[in-house]
PDB file of C-alpha atoms in Angstrom:
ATOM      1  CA  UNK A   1     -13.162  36.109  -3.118  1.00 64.00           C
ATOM      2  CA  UNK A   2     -10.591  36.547  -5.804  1.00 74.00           C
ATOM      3  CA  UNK A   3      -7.911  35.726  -2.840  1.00 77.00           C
ATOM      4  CA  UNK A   4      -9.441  32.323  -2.056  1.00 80.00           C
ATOM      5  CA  UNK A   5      -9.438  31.369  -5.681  1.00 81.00           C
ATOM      6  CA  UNK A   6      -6.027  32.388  -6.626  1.00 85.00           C
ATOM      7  CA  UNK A   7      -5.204  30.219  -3.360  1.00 88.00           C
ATOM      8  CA  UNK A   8      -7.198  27.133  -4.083  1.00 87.00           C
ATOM      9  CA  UNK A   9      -5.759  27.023  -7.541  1.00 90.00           C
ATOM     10  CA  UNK A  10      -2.449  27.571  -5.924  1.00 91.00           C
ATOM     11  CA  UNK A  11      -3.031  24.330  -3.680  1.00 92.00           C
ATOM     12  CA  UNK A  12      -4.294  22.033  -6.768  1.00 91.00           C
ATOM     13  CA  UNK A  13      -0.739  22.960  -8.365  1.00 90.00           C
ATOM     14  CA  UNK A  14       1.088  21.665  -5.574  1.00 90.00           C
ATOM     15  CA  UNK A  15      -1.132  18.569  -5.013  1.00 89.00           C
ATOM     16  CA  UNK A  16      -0.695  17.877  -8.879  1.00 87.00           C
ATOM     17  CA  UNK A  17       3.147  18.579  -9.233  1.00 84.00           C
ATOM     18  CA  UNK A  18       3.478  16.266  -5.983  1.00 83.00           C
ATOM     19  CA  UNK A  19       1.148  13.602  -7.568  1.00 81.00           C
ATOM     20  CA  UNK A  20       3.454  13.240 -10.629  1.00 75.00           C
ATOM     21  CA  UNK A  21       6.572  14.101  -9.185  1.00 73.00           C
ATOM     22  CA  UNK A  22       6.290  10.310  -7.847  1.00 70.00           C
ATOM     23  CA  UNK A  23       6.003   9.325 -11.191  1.00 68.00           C
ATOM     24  CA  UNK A  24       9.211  10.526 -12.589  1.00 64.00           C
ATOM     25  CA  UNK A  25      11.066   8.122 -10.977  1.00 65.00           C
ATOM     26  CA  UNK A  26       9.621   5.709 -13.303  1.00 62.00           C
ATOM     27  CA  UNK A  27      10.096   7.249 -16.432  1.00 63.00           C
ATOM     28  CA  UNK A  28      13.705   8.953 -15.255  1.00 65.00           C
ATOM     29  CA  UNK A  29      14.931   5.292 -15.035  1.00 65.00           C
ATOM     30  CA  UNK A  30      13.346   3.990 -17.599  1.00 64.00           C
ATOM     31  CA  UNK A  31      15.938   1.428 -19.745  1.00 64.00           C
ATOM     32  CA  UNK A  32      15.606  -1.140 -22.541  1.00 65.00           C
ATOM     33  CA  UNK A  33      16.677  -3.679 -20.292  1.00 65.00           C
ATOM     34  CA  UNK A  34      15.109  -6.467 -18.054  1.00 63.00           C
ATOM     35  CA  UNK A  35      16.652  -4.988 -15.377  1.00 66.00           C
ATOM     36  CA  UNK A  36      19.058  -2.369 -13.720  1.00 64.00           C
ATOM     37  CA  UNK A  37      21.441  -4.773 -13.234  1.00 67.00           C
ATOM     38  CA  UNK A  38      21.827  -6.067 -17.192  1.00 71.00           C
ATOM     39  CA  UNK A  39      24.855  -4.659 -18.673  1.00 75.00           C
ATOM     40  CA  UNK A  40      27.483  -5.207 -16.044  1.00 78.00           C
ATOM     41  CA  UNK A  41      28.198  -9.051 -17.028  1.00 82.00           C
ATOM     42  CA  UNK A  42      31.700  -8.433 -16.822  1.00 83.00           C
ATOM     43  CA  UNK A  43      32.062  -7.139 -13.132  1.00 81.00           C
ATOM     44  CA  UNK A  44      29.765 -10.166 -12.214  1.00 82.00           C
ATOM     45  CA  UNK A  45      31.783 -12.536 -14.109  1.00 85.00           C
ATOM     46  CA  UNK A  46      34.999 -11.153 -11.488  1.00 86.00           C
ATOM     47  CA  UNK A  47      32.835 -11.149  -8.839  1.00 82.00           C
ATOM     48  CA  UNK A  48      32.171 -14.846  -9.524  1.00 85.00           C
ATOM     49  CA  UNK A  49      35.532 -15.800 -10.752  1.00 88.00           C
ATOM     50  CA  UNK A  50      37.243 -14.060  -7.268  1.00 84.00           C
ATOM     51  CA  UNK A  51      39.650 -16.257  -5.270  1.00 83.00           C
ATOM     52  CA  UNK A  52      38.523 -16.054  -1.634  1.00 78.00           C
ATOM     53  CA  UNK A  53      40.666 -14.445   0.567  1.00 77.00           C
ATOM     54  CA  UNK A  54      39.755 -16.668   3.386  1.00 82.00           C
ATOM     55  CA  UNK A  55      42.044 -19.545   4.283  1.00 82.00           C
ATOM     56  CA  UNK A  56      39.743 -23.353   4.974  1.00 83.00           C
ATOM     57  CA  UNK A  57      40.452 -23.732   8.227  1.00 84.00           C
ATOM     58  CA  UNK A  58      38.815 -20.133   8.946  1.00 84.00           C
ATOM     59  CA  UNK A  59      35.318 -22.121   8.619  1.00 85.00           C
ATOM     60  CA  UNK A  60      36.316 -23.893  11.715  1.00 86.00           C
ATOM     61  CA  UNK A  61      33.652 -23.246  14.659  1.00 85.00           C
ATOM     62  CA  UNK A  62      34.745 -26.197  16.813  1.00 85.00           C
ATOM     63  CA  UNK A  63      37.350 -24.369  18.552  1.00 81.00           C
ATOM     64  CA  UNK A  64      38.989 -25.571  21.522  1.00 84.00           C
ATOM     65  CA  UNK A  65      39.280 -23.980  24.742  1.00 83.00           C
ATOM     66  CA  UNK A  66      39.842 -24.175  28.686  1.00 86.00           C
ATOM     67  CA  UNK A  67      36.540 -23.457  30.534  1.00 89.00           C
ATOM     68  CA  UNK A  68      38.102 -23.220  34.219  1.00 91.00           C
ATOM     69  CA  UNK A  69      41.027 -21.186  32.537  1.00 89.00           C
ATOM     70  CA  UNK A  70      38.551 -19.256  30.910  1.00 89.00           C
ATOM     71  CA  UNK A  71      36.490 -18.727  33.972  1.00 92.00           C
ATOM     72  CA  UNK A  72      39.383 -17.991  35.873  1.00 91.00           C
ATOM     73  CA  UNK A  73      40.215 -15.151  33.735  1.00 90.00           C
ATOM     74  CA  UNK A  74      36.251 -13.772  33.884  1.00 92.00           C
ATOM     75  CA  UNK A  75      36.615 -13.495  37.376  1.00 93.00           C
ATOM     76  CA  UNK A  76      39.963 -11.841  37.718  1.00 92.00           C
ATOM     77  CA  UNK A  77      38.756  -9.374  34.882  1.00 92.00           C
ATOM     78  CA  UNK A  78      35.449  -8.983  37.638  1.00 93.00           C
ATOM     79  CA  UNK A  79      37.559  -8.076  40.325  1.00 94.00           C
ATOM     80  CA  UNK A  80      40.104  -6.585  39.041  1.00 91.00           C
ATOM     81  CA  UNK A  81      42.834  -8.671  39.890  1.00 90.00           C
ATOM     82  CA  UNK A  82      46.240  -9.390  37.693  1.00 85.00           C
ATOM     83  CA  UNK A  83      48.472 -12.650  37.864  1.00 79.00           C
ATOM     84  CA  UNK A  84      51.680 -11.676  37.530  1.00 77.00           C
ATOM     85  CA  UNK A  85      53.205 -13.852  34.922  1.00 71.00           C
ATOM     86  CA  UNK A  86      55.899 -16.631  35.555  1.00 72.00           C
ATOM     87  CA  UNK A  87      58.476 -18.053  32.902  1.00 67.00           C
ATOM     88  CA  UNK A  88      58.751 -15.431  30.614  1.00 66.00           C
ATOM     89  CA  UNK A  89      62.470 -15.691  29.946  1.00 67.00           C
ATOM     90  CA  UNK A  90      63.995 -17.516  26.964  1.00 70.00           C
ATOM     91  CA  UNK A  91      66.220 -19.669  28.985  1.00 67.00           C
ATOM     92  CA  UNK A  92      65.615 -22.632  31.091  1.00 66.00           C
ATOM     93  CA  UNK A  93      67.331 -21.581  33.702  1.00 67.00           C
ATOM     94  CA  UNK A  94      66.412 -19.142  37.016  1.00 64.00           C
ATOM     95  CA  UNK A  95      69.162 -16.488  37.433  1.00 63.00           C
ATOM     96  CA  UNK A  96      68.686 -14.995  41.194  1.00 65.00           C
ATOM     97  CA  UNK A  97      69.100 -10.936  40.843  1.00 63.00           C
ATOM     98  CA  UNK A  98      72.295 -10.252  42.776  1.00 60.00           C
ATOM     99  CA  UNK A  99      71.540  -8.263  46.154  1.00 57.00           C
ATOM    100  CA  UNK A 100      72.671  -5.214  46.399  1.00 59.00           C
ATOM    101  CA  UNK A 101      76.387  -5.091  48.593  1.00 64.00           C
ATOM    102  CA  UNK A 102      76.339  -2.500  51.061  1.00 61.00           C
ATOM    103  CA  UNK A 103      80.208  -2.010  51.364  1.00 56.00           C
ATOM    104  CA  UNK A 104      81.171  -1.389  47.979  1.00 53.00           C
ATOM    105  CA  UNK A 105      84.847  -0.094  47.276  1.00 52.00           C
TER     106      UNK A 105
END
């Protein structure tokens, strides 16, 4: 008998300290303020006064594009294909490689 008592009283502590631990957030963060924000007027006067990093035309969303050249690429990507590229020299002009002499002296 004494056993179930000590127990049940045991339980009521825990219920109670649970019950009011929710509470302590409350009075924990308790401030003379109208809210947890007021005080910081000077990091939201930089926040404000901030230049923005991002250039005008970055806003842009009509972007131009190619859709066959795009499609193109999506299906070369699908099967696994590569063009191999053409004109990637700086000058104008083709230069032939040489072929290779088979009597050299």
């Amino acid at each position: 008998m004494r056993r179930t008592k000590f127990r049940g009283i045991t339980i009521a502590a825990l219920a109670a300290a649970t019950m009011l631990g929710g509470c302590a957030d409350m009075y924990l963060a308790h401030r003379e303020t109208v809210s947890f924000q007021a005080g910081n007027a000077s990091a939201a006067n930089k926040a404000i006064q901030t230049i923005d990093p991002w250039p005008v035309y970055a806003a842009n969303r009509d972007i131009a594009y190619n859709g066959e050249r795009a499609a193109a690429a999506a299906e070369r990507y699908r099967t696994n294909t590569v063009t191999p590229p053409t004109g990637i020299g700086t000058s104008s002009v083709k230069y032939d490689q040489a072929a290779p002499q088979s009597g050299a002296k």
